[in-house]
């Protein structure tokens, strides 16, 4: 009898361990535009590869950057097991790029959601400080259906030009995390356009609120940085796409996924070239919550 009870306890313990693991990712999927199509990197060619990559690597919840409404709907149609939240940065509805959050519908319940712009007037679409583009952050409060574990997920895209804007955006998102995510676990993902040597990065990691999943990982797979410019041979040590976490999580594995695909070179029969699904590599972390 004792052996049977012990076996039951072991099975329950193992199932609980599995339930406590969440696979999180951040992926700049590159906005759909005519120039990319001319160069052979059009959205219609790329998004089936992106969808297959996401499904194969089995992300549980992930933030995207640059996707426009049509692109997000394309991915949703290819990935019916996911839903997403977010708004267009230009009008707070469907216009402009999104910082959307996708999540598995069967695993998580969406409890609350919202958006704020990375500016001094964050409650409505607005240009922030020295930014070149309007930028925003989307957040959601989620509950894991099986365990009841509740957490906040923030996803943003900071400006690619304005240094002041990036730094102030980092401070702003920390303020919002204190407001919306106080005392509960928080995950922050995004394309920060700022690498691990920047002031923007330091503002976040020196806050004592969030840590870089890269630095916390027990196992790390990162043979290059995160921006590839659609060049599969490009190498950099700079990481501008990040996953930050509160101390509620430990990081089992962290990776920068350098998946590529091949296309036939025009006017040839058997010559192929390697391509990347986006001009950024996705960043993924397997988290275990305490």
PDB file of C-alpha atoms in Angstrom:
ATOM      1  CA  UNK A   1       0.000   0.000   0.000  1.00  0.00           C
ATOM      2  CA  UNK A   2       2.810   2.378   0.912  1.00  0.00           C
ATOM      3  CA  UNK A   3       4.517   1.653  -2.415  1.00  0.00           C
ATOM      4  CA  UNK A   4       1.312   2.436  -4.309  1.00  0.00           C
ATOM      5  CA  UNK A   5       0.867   5.711  -2.447  1.00  0.00           C
ATOM      6  CA  UNK A   6       4.486   6.586  -3.086  1.00  0.00           C
ATOM      7  CA  UNK A   7       4.064   5.913  -6.817  1.00  0.00           C
ATOM      8  CA  UNK A   8       0.917   8.055  -6.945  1.00  0.00           C
ATOM      9  CA  UNK A   9       2.724  10.884  -5.169  1.00  0.00           C
ATOM     10  CA  UNK A  10       5.620  10.638  -7.624  1.00  0.00           C
ATOM     11  CA  UNK A  11       3.260  10.812 -10.604  1.00  0.00           C
ATOM     12  CA  UNK A  12       1.452  13.828  -9.167  1.00  0.00           C
ATOM     13  CA  UNK A  13       4.795  15.520  -8.483  1.00  0.00           C
ATOM     14  CA  UNK A  14       6.034  14.898 -12.030  1.00  0.00           C
ATOM     15  CA  UNK A  15       2.794  16.211 -13.566  1.00  0.00           C
ATOM     16  CA  UNK A  16       3.054  19.318 -11.395  1.00  0.00           C
ATOM     17  CA  UNK A  17       6.612  19.910 -12.561  1.00  0.00           C
ATOM     18  CA  UNK A  18       5.492  19.739 -16.202  1.00  0.00           C
ATOM     19  CA  UNK A  19       2.684  22.205 -15.548  1.00  0.00           C
ATOM     20  CA  UNK A  20       5.120  24.685 -14.022  1.00  0.00           C
ATOM     21  CA  UNK A  21       7.091  25.073 -17.252  1.00  0.00           C
ATOM     22  CA  UNK A  22       6.272  27.869 -19.703  1.00  0.00           C
ATOM     23  CA  UNK A  23       7.971  28.410 -23.065  1.00  0.00           C
ATOM     24  CA  UNK A  24       8.165  32.144 -23.757  1.00  0.00           C
ATOM     25  CA  UNK A  25       9.441  33.906 -26.878  1.00  0.00           C
ATOM     26  CA  UNK A  26       9.939  37.298 -28.488  1.00  0.00           C
ATOM     27  CA  UNK A  27       9.840  37.608 -32.275  1.00  0.00           C
ATOM     28  CA  UNK A  28      10.113  40.652 -34.509  1.00  0.00           C
ATOM     29  CA  UNK A  29       8.317  39.296 -37.577  1.00  0.00           C
ATOM     30  CA  UNK A  30       9.156  42.279 -39.826  1.00  0.00           C
ATOM     31  CA  UNK A  31       6.415  44.462 -41.265  1.00  0.00           C
ATOM     32  CA  UNK A  32       5.022  43.551 -44.671  1.00  0.00           C
ATOM     33  CA  UNK A  33       6.327  45.952 -47.295  1.00  0.00           C
ATOM     34  CA  UNK A  34       6.942  46.129 -51.039  1.00  0.00           C
ATOM     35  CA  UNK A  35      10.737  46.423 -50.852  1.00  0.00           C
ATOM     36  CA  UNK A  36      11.034  43.068 -49.087  1.00  0.00           C
ATOM     37  CA  UNK A  37       8.942  41.448 -51.809  1.00  0.00           C
ATOM     38  CA  UNK A  38      11.273  42.851 -54.481  1.00  0.00           C
ATOM     39  CA  UNK A  39      14.228  41.319 -52.641  1.00  0.00           C
ATOM     40  CA  UNK A  40      12.589  37.921 -52.276  1.00  0.00           C
ATOM     41  CA  UNK A  41      11.621  38.331 -48.619  1.00  0.00           C
ATOM     42  CA  UNK A  42       7.938  39.118 -48.996  1.00  0.00           C
ATOM     43  CA  UNK A  43       5.467  38.388 -46.243  1.00  0.00           C
ATOM     44  CA  UNK A  44       3.514  35.913 -48.345  1.00  0.00           C
ATOM     45  CA  UNK A  45       6.653  33.830 -48.692  1.00  0.00           C
ATOM     46  CA  UNK A  46       7.792  34.198 -45.096  1.00  0.00           C
ATOM     47  CA  UNK A  47       4.752  33.785 -42.908  1.00  0.00           C
ATOM     48  CA  UNK A  48       4.110  30.068 -43.525  1.00  0.00           C
ATOM     49  CA  UNK A  49       7.704  29.460 -42.433  1.00  0.00           C
ATOM     50  CA  UNK A  50       7.236  31.641 -39.347  1.00  0.00           C
ATOM     51  CA  UNK A  51       4.034  29.795 -38.441  1.00  0.00           C
ATOM     52  CA  UNK A  52       5.703  26.395 -38.828  1.00  0.00           C
ATOM     53  CA  UNK A  53       8.664  27.569 -36.756  1.00  0.00           C
ATOM     54  CA  UNK A  54       6.349  28.697 -33.947  1.00  0.00           C
ATOM     55  CA  UNK A  55       4.373  25.463 -33.992  1.00  0.00           C
ATOM     56  CA  UNK A  56       7.472  23.249 -34.128  1.00  0.00           C
ATOM     57  CA  UNK A  57       9.185  25.031 -31.244  1.00  0.00           C
ATOM     58  CA  UNK A  58       5.854  25.023 -29.424  1.00  0.00           C
ATOM     59  CA  UNK A  59       5.802  28.493 -27.884  1.00  0.00           C
ATOM     60  CA  UNK A  60       3.228  28.799 -25.108  1.00  0.00           C
ATOM     61  CA  UNK A  61       3.078  32.585 -25.129  1.00  0.00           C
ATOM     62  CA  UNK A  62       5.104  35.082 -27.143  1.00  0.00           C
ATOM     63  CA  UNK A  63       5.386  38.730 -28.037  1.00  0.00           C
ATOM     64  CA  UNK A  64       5.657  39.925 -31.645  1.00  0.00           C
ATOM     65  CA  UNK A  65       6.833  43.236 -33.020  1.00  0.00           C
ATOM     66  CA  UNK A  66       6.205  45.112 -36.294  1.00  0.00           C
ATOM     67  CA  UNK A  67       3.299  42.933 -37.419  1.00  0.00           C
ATOM     68  CA  UNK A  68       0.391  44.792 -38.990  1.00  0.00           C
ATOM     69  CA  UNK A  69      -3.212  43.701 -38.626  1.00  0.00           C
ATOM     70  CA  UNK A  70      -3.239  41.667 -41.836  1.00  0.00           C
ATOM     71  CA  UNK A  71      -0.046  39.879 -40.812  1.00  0.00           C
ATOM     72  CA  UNK A  72      -1.381  39.040 -37.368  1.00  0.00           C
ATOM     73  CA  UNK A  73      -4.542  37.619 -38.887  1.00  0.00           C
ATOM     74  CA  UNK A  74      -2.480  35.536 -41.314  1.00  0.00           C
ATOM     75  CA  UNK A  75      -0.573  34.012 -38.408  1.00  0.00           C
ATOM     76  CA  UNK A  76      -3.747  33.458 -36.416  1.00  0.00           C
ATOM     77  CA  UNK A  77      -5.292  31.594 -39.341  1.00  0.00           C
ATOM     78  CA  UNK A  78      -2.192  29.419 -39.631  1.00  0.00           C
ATOM     79  CA  UNK A  79      -2.055  28.910 -35.865  1.00  0.00           C
ATOM     80  CA  UNK A  80      -5.665  28.392 -34.715  1.00  0.00           C
ATOM     81  CA  UNK A  81      -4.521  27.117 -31.323  1.00  0.00           C
ATOM     82  CA  UNK A  82      -3.436  30.681 -30.480  1.00  0.00           C
ATOM     83  CA  UNK A  83      -5.246  33.948 -29.937  1.00  0.00           C
ATOM     84  CA  UNK A  84      -3.641  37.379 -29.670  1.00  0.00           C
ATOM     85  CA  UNK A  85      -4.128  40.779 -28.076  1.00  0.00           C
ATOM     86  CA  UNK A  86      -2.896  44.192 -29.144  1.00  0.00           C
ATOM     87  CA  UNK A  87      -3.711  47.329 -31.124  1.00  0.00           C
ATOM     88  CA  UNK A  88      -2.153  49.287 -33.967  1.00  0.00           C
ATOM     89  CA  UNK A  89       0.224  51.950 -32.751  1.00  0.00           C
ATOM     90  CA  UNK A  90      -1.088  54.669 -35.081  1.00  0.00           C
ATOM     91  CA  UNK A  91      -4.705  54.806 -33.908  1.00  0.00           C
ATOM     92  CA  UNK A  92      -5.116  52.344 -31.037  1.00  0.00           C
ATOM     93  CA  UNK A  93      -7.227  50.119 -33.301  1.00  0.00           C
ATOM     94  CA  UNK A  94      -6.012  48.444 -36.505  1.00  0.00           C
ATOM     95  CA  UNK A  95      -3.708  51.010 -38.095  1.00  0.00           C
ATOM     96  CA  UNK A  96       0.069  50.658 -37.981  1.00  0.00           C
ATOM     97  CA  UNK A  97       2.371  48.138 -36.394  1.00  0.00           C
ATOM     98  CA  UNK A  98       1.307  46.071 -33.360  1.00  0.00           C
ATOM     99  CA  UNK A  99       3.249  44.811 -30.357  1.00  0.00           C
ATOM    100  CA  UNK A 100       0.944  41.824 -30.141  1.00  0.00           C
ATOM    101  CA  UNK A 101       0.958  38.989 -27.612  1.00  0.00           C
ATOM    102  CA  UNK A 102      -0.027  35.503 -28.789  1.00  0.00           C
ATOM    103  CA  UNK A 103      -1.026  32.830 -26.286  1.00  0.00           C
ATOM    104  CA  UNK A 104      -2.338  29.257 -26.327  1.00  0.00           C
ATOM    105  CA  UNK A 105      -6.083  29.426 -25.794  1.00  0.00           C
ATOM    106  CA  UNK A 106      -6.355  26.014 -24.187  1.00  0.00           C
ATOM    107  CA  UNK A 107      -3.643  26.731 -21.646  1.00  0.00           C
ATOM    108  CA  UNK A 108      -4.259  30.329 -20.579  1.00  0.00           C
ATOM    109  CA  UNK A 109      -7.232  32.487 -19.691  1.00  0.00           C
ATOM    110  CA  UNK A 110      -6.916  36.186 -20.473  1.00  0.00           C
ATOM    111  CA  UNK A 111      -7.983  38.097 -17.355  1.00  0.00           C
ATOM    112  CA  UNK A 112      -7.205  41.656 -18.401  1.00  0.00           C
ATOM    113  CA  UNK A 113      -5.367  43.582 -21.102  1.00  0.00           C
ATOM    114  CA  UNK A 114      -4.269  47.044 -22.090  1.00  0.00           C
ATOM    115  CA  UNK A 115      -1.890  49.237 -24.055  1.00  0.00           C
ATOM    116  CA  UNK A 116       0.168  52.332 -23.424  1.00  0.00           C
ATOM    117  CA  UNK A 117       2.257  54.456 -25.733  1.00  0.00           C
ATOM    118  CA  UNK A 118       5.945  55.010 -25.133  1.00  0.00           C
ATOM    119  CA  UNK A 119       5.704  58.748 -24.686  1.00  0.00           C
ATOM    120  CA  UNK A 120       4.989  61.406 -22.086  1.00  0.00           C
ATOM    121  CA  UNK A 121       1.286  60.991 -22.952  1.00  0.00           C
ATOM    122  CA  UNK A 122       0.970  57.195 -22.767  1.00  0.00           C
ATOM    123  CA  UNK A 123      -2.812  56.967 -22.734  1.00  0.00           C
ATOM    124  CA  UNK A 124      -3.277  57.746 -26.428  1.00  0.00           C
ATOM    125  CA  UNK A 125      -1.286  57.429 -29.675  1.00  0.00           C
ATOM    126  CA  UNK A 126       1.607  59.861 -29.485  1.00  0.00           C
ATOM    127  CA  UNK A 127       5.227  60.345 -30.473  1.00  0.00           C
ATOM    128  CA  UNK A 128       7.614  60.052 -27.563  1.00  0.00           C
ATOM    129  CA  UNK A 129      10.564  62.355 -26.881  1.00  0.00           C
ATOM    130  CA  UNK A 130      13.154  62.070 -29.696  1.00  0.00           C
ATOM    131  CA  UNK A 131      11.552  58.992 -31.294  1.00  0.00           C
ATOM    132  CA  UNK A 132      11.293  58.684 -35.065  1.00  0.00           C
ATOM    133  CA  UNK A 133       8.130  56.537 -34.888  1.00  0.00           C
ATOM    134  CA  UNK A 134       5.113  56.220 -32.624  1.00  0.00           C
ATOM    135  CA  UNK A 135       5.776  53.290 -30.273  1.00  0.00           C
ATOM    136  CA  UNK A 136       3.646  51.349 -27.808  1.00  0.00           C
ATOM    137  CA  UNK A 137       3.556  48.503 -25.303  1.00  0.00           C
ATOM    138  CA  UNK A 138       0.809  45.892 -24.993  1.00  0.00           C
ATOM    139  CA  UNK A 139       0.187  43.992 -21.758  1.00  0.00           C
ATOM    140  CA  UNK A 140      -2.007  41.136 -20.648  1.00  0.00           C
ATOM    141  CA  UNK A 141      -2.834  39.420 -17.377  1.00  0.00           C
ATOM    142  CA  UNK A 142      -3.055  35.652 -17.795  1.00  0.00           C
ATOM    143  CA  UNK A 143      -4.048  32.687 -15.673  1.00  0.00           C
ATOM    144  CA  UNK A 144      -2.880  29.171 -16.365  1.00  0.00           C
ATOM    145  CA  UNK A 145      -6.040  27.071 -16.461  1.00  0.00           C
ATOM    146  CA  UNK A 146      -4.573  23.911 -14.962  1.00  0.00           C
ATOM    147  CA  UNK A 147      -2.757  25.445 -11.992  1.00  0.00           C
ATOM    148  CA  UNK A 148      -4.311  28.882 -11.501  1.00  0.00           C
ATOM    149  CA  UNK A 149      -0.870  30.478 -11.815  1.00  0.00           C
ATOM    150  CA  UNK A 150      -1.372  34.159 -12.669  1.00  0.00           C
ATOM    151  CA  UNK A 151       1.186  36.437 -14.312  1.00  0.00           C
ATOM    152  CA  UNK A 152       1.567  39.611 -16.342  1.00  0.00           C
ATOM    153  CA  UNK A 153       3.072  39.727 -19.823  1.00  0.00           C
ATOM    154  CA  UNK A 154       4.355  42.997 -21.318  1.00  0.00           C
ATOM    155  CA  UNK A 155       5.555  43.304 -24.906  1.00  0.00           C
ATOM    156  CA  UNK A 156       6.974  46.401 -26.578  1.00  0.00           C
ATOM    157  CA  UNK A 157       8.999  47.825 -29.447  1.00  0.00           C
ATOM    158  CA  UNK A 158      11.153  50.836 -28.599  1.00  0.00           C
ATOM    159  CA  UNK A 159      12.370  53.349 -31.136  1.00  0.00           C
ATOM    160  CA  UNK A 160      15.249  52.572 -33.487  1.00  0.00           C
ATOM    161  CA  UNK A 161      16.530  56.176 -33.609  1.00  0.00           C
ATOM    162  CA  UNK A 162      15.834  58.062 -30.389  1.00  0.00           C
ATOM    163  CA  UNK A 163      18.243  57.184 -27.586  1.00  0.00           C
ATOM    164  CA  UNK A 164      16.369  59.350 -25.095  1.00  0.00           C
ATOM    165  CA  UNK A 165      13.151  57.703 -26.182  1.00  0.00           C
ATOM    166  CA  UNK A 166      14.554  54.220 -25.548  1.00  0.00           C
ATOM    167  CA  UNK A 167      15.813  55.174 -22.106  1.00  0.00           C
ATOM    168  CA  UNK A 168      12.593  56.905 -21.083  1.00  0.00           C
ATOM    169  CA  UNK A 169      10.575  54.013 -22.490  1.00  0.00           C
ATOM    170  CA  UNK A 170      12.509  51.613 -20.259  1.00  0.00           C
ATOM    171  CA  UNK A 171      11.711  53.770 -17.223  1.00  0.00           C
ATOM    172  CA  UNK A 172       8.067  54.054 -18.275  1.00  0.00           C
ATOM    173  CA  UNK A 173       7.552  50.311 -18.639  1.00  0.00           C
ATOM    174  CA  UNK A 174       9.047  49.786 -15.177  1.00  0.00           C
ATOM    175  CA  UNK A 175       6.515  52.281 -13.790  1.00  0.00           C
ATOM    176  CA  UNK A 176       3.679  50.457 -15.526  1.00  0.00           C
ATOM    177  CA  UNK A 177       4.881  47.097 -14.237  1.00  0.00           C
ATOM    178  CA  UNK A 178       4.776  48.509 -10.706  1.00  0.00           C
ATOM    179  CA  UNK A 179       1.258  49.778 -11.356  1.00  0.00           C
ATOM    180  CA  UNK A 180      -0.289  46.757 -13.077  1.00  0.00           C
ATOM    181  CA  UNK A 181       1.946  43.877 -12.039  1.00  0.00           C
ATOM    182  CA  UNK A 182       2.859  44.733  -8.471  1.00  0.00           C
ATOM    183  CA  UNK A 183       3.770  41.609  -6.460  1.00  0.00           C
ATOM    184  CA  UNK A 184       2.797  39.125  -9.176  1.00  0.00           C
ATOM    185  CA  UNK A 185       5.128  37.443 -11.690  1.00  0.00           C
ATOM    186  CA  UNK A 186       5.978  39.517 -14.760  1.00  0.00           C
ATOM    187  CA  UNK A 187       7.513  38.716 -18.144  1.00  0.00           C
ATOM    188  CA  UNK A 188       8.689  41.546 -20.406  1.00  0.00           C
ATOM    189  CA  UNK A 189       9.581  40.854 -24.045  1.00  0.00           C
ATOM    190  CA  UNK A 190      10.388  43.063 -26.966  1.00  0.00           C
ATOM    191  CA  UNK A 191      12.599  44.510 -29.626  1.00  0.00           C
ATOM    192  CA  UNK A 192      14.327  47.183 -27.590  1.00  0.00           C
ATOM    193  CA  UNK A 193      16.647  48.373 -30.371  1.00  0.00           C
ATOM    194  CA  UNK A 194      19.161  48.452 -27.531  1.00  0.00           C
ATOM    195  CA  UNK A 195      21.667  45.737 -26.781  1.00  0.00           C
ATOM    196  CA  UNK A 196      23.165  44.439 -23.552  1.00  0.00           C
ATOM    197  CA  UNK A 197      25.733  47.263 -23.487  1.00  0.00           C
ATOM    198  CA  UNK A 198      23.207  50.109 -23.647  1.00  0.00           C
ATOM    199  CA  UNK A 199      21.826  52.480 -21.031  1.00  0.00           C
ATOM    200  CA  UNK A 200      18.299  51.329 -21.853  1.00  0.00           C
ATOM    201  CA  UNK A 201      19.253  47.759 -20.941  1.00  0.00           C
ATOM    202  CA  UNK A 202      20.974  48.928 -17.743  1.00  0.00           C
ATOM    203  CA  UNK A 203      17.902  50.850 -16.623  1.00  0.00           C
ATOM    204  CA  UNK A 204      15.910  47.628 -16.703  1.00  0.00           C
ATOM    205  CA  UNK A 205      18.476  45.230 -15.242  1.00  0.00           C
ATOM    206  CA  UNK A 206      19.568  47.666 -12.515  1.00  0.00           C
ATOM    207  CA  UNK A 207      15.969  48.177 -11.402  1.00  0.00           C
ATOM    208  CA  UNK A 208      16.066  45.108  -9.125  1.00  0.00           C
ATOM    209  CA  UNK A 209      12.702  44.224 -10.603  1.00  0.00           C
ATOM    210  CA  UNK A 210      13.699  42.352 -13.759  1.00  0.00           C
ATOM    211  CA  UNK A 211      16.573  40.168 -14.914  1.00  0.00           C
ATOM    212  CA  UNK A 212      17.710  39.183 -18.393  1.00  0.00           C
ATOM    213  CA  UNK A 213      16.707  35.583 -19.131  1.00  0.00           C
ATOM    214  CA  UNK A 214      19.960  35.206 -21.066  1.00  0.00           C
ATOM    215  CA  UNK A 215      21.998  35.848 -17.934  1.00  0.00           C
ATOM    216  CA  UNK A 216      19.823  33.608 -15.742  1.00  0.00           C
ATOM    217  CA  UNK A 217      19.717  30.549 -17.986  1.00  0.00           C
ATOM    218  CA  UNK A 218      21.045  27.199 -16.825  1.00  0.00           C
ATOM    219  CA  UNK A 219      21.547  26.201 -20.476  1.00  0.00           C
ATOM    220  CA  UNK A 220      22.158  28.803 -23.172  1.00  0.00           C
ATOM    221  CA  UNK A 221      22.178  28.477 -26.971  1.00  0.00           C
ATOM    222  CA  UNK A 222      23.088  31.801 -28.560  1.00  0.00           C
ATOM    223  CA  UNK A 223      25.663  31.483 -31.319  1.00  0.00           C
ATOM    224  CA  UNK A 224      24.887  34.939 -32.706  1.00  0.00           C
ATOM    225  CA  UNK A 225      22.880  38.052 -31.852  1.00  0.00           C
ATOM    226  CA  UNK A 226      19.257  38.720 -32.715  1.00  0.00           C
ATOM    227  CA  UNK A 227      19.270  41.084 -35.735  1.00  0.00           C
ATOM    228  CA  UNK A 228      20.230  39.426 -39.025  1.00  0.00           C
ATOM    229  CA  UNK A 229      19.132  41.931 -41.725  1.00  0.00           C
ATOM    230  CA  UNK A 230      17.787  38.966 -43.775  1.00  0.00           C
ATOM    231  CA  UNK A 231      21.365  37.686 -44.059  1.00  0.00           C
ATOM    232  CA  UNK A 232      21.726  34.118 -42.719  1.00  0.00           C
ATOM    233  CA  UNK A 233      25.515  34.517 -42.657  1.00  0.00           C
ATOM    234  CA  UNK A 234      25.548  37.683 -40.592  1.00  0.00           C
ATOM    235  CA  UNK A 235      27.143  37.337 -37.165  1.00  0.00           C
ATOM    236  CA  UNK A 236      26.942  39.730 -34.233  1.00  0.00           C
ATOM    237  CA  UNK A 237      27.288  39.600 -30.473  1.00  0.00           C
ATOM    238  CA  UNK A 238      24.623  42.282 -30.032  1.00  0.00           C
ATOM    239  CA  UNK A 239      21.267  41.210 -28.593  1.00  0.00           C
ATOM    240  CA  UNK A 240      18.572  43.830 -29.158  1.00  0.00           C
ATOM    241  CA  UNK A 241      15.601  41.490 -28.604  1.00  0.00           C
ATOM    242  CA  UNK A 242      15.153  40.504 -24.976  1.00  0.00           C
ATOM    243  CA  UNK A 243      13.158  38.506 -22.457  1.00  0.00           C
ATOM    244  CA  UNK A 244      13.175  39.934 -18.930  1.00  0.00           C
ATOM    245  CA  UNK A 245      11.676  38.210 -15.918  1.00  0.00           C
ATOM    246  CA  UNK A 246      10.895  38.870 -12.263  1.00  0.00           C
ATOM    247  CA  UNK A 247      12.445  36.653  -9.538  1.00  0.00           C
ATOM    248  CA  UNK A 248       9.336  34.433  -9.513  1.00  0.00           C
ATOM    249  CA  UNK A 249      10.869  32.564 -12.461  1.00  0.00           C
ATOM    250  CA  UNK A 250      13.983  30.539 -13.040  1.00  0.00           C
ATOM    251  CA  UNK A 251      15.292  30.003 -16.571  1.00  0.00           C
ATOM    252  CA  UNK A 252      16.014  26.444 -17.604  1.00  0.00           C
ATOM    253  CA  UNK A 253      16.995  27.201 -21.201  1.00  0.00           C
ATOM    254  CA  UNK A 254      17.534  30.259 -23.363  1.00  0.00           C
ATOM    255  CA  UNK A 255      18.045  30.263 -27.116  1.00  0.00           C
ATOM    256  CA  UNK A 256      18.329  32.463 -30.184  1.00  0.00           C
ATOM    257  CA  UNK A 257      16.751  30.364 -32.942  1.00  0.00           C
ATOM    258  CA  UNK A 258      18.672  30.689 -36.201  1.00  0.00           C
ATOM    259  CA  UNK A 259      16.292  28.605 -38.326  1.00  0.00           C
ATOM    260  CA  UNK A 260      16.528  29.216 -42.070  1.00  0.00           C
ATOM    261  CA  UNK A 261      14.686  28.014 -45.170  1.00  0.00           C
ATOM    262  CA  UNK A 262      15.666  27.666 -48.825  1.00  0.00           C
ATOM    263  CA  UNK A 263      14.292  29.209 -52.005  1.00  0.00           C
ATOM    264  CA  UNK A 264      15.139  28.457 -55.611  1.00  0.00           C
ATOM    265  CA  UNK A 265      17.400  31.032 -57.244  1.00  0.00           C
ATOM    266  CA  UNK A 266      15.641  32.683 -60.184  1.00  0.00           C
ATOM    267  CA  UNK A 267      16.529  31.342 -63.625  1.00  0.00           C
ATOM    268  CA  UNK A 268      18.149  28.202 -62.215  1.00  0.00           C
ATOM    269  CA  UNK A 269      16.961  24.632 -61.811  1.00  0.00           C
ATOM    270  CA  UNK A 270      18.843  23.267 -58.811  1.00  0.00           C
ATOM    271  CA  UNK A 271      20.433  26.264 -57.102  1.00  0.00           C
ATOM    272  CA  UNK A 272      18.972  27.278 -53.788  1.00  0.00           C
ATOM    273  CA  UNK A 273      19.802  30.002 -51.322  1.00  0.00           C
ATOM    274  CA  UNK A 274      19.280  30.142 -47.582  1.00  0.00           C
ATOM    275  CA  UNK A 275      16.904  32.777 -46.211  1.00  0.00           C
ATOM    276  CA  UNK A 276      15.778  33.841 -42.759  1.00  0.00           C
ATOM    277  CA  UNK A 277      12.022  34.043 -42.004  1.00  0.00           C
ATOM    278  CA  UNK A 278      12.479  37.566 -40.620  1.00  0.00           C
ATOM    279  CA  UNK A 279      15.249  40.126 -40.249  1.00  0.00           C
ATOM    280  CA  UNK A 280      15.355  39.215 -36.545  1.00  0.00           C
ATOM    281  CA  UNK A 281      15.879  35.810 -35.003  1.00  0.00           C
ATOM    282  CA  UNK A 282      13.305  34.796 -32.386  1.00  0.00           C
ATOM    283  CA  UNK A 283      14.434  34.597 -28.773  1.00  0.00           C
ATOM    284  CA  UNK A 284      13.007  31.804 -26.609  1.00  0.00           C
ATOM    285  CA  UNK A 285      13.246  30.912 -22.922  1.00  0.00           C
ATOM    286  CA  UNK A 286      11.899  27.950 -21.030  1.00  0.00           C
ATOM    287  CA  UNK A 287      10.795  29.264 -17.657  1.00  0.00           C
ATOM    288  CA  UNK A 288       9.862  27.448 -14.503  1.00  0.00           C
ATOM    289  CA  UNK A 289       7.863  29.353 -11.953  1.00  0.00           C
ATOM    290  CA  UNK A 290       8.443  28.955  -8.257  1.00  0.00           C
TER     291      UNK A 290
END
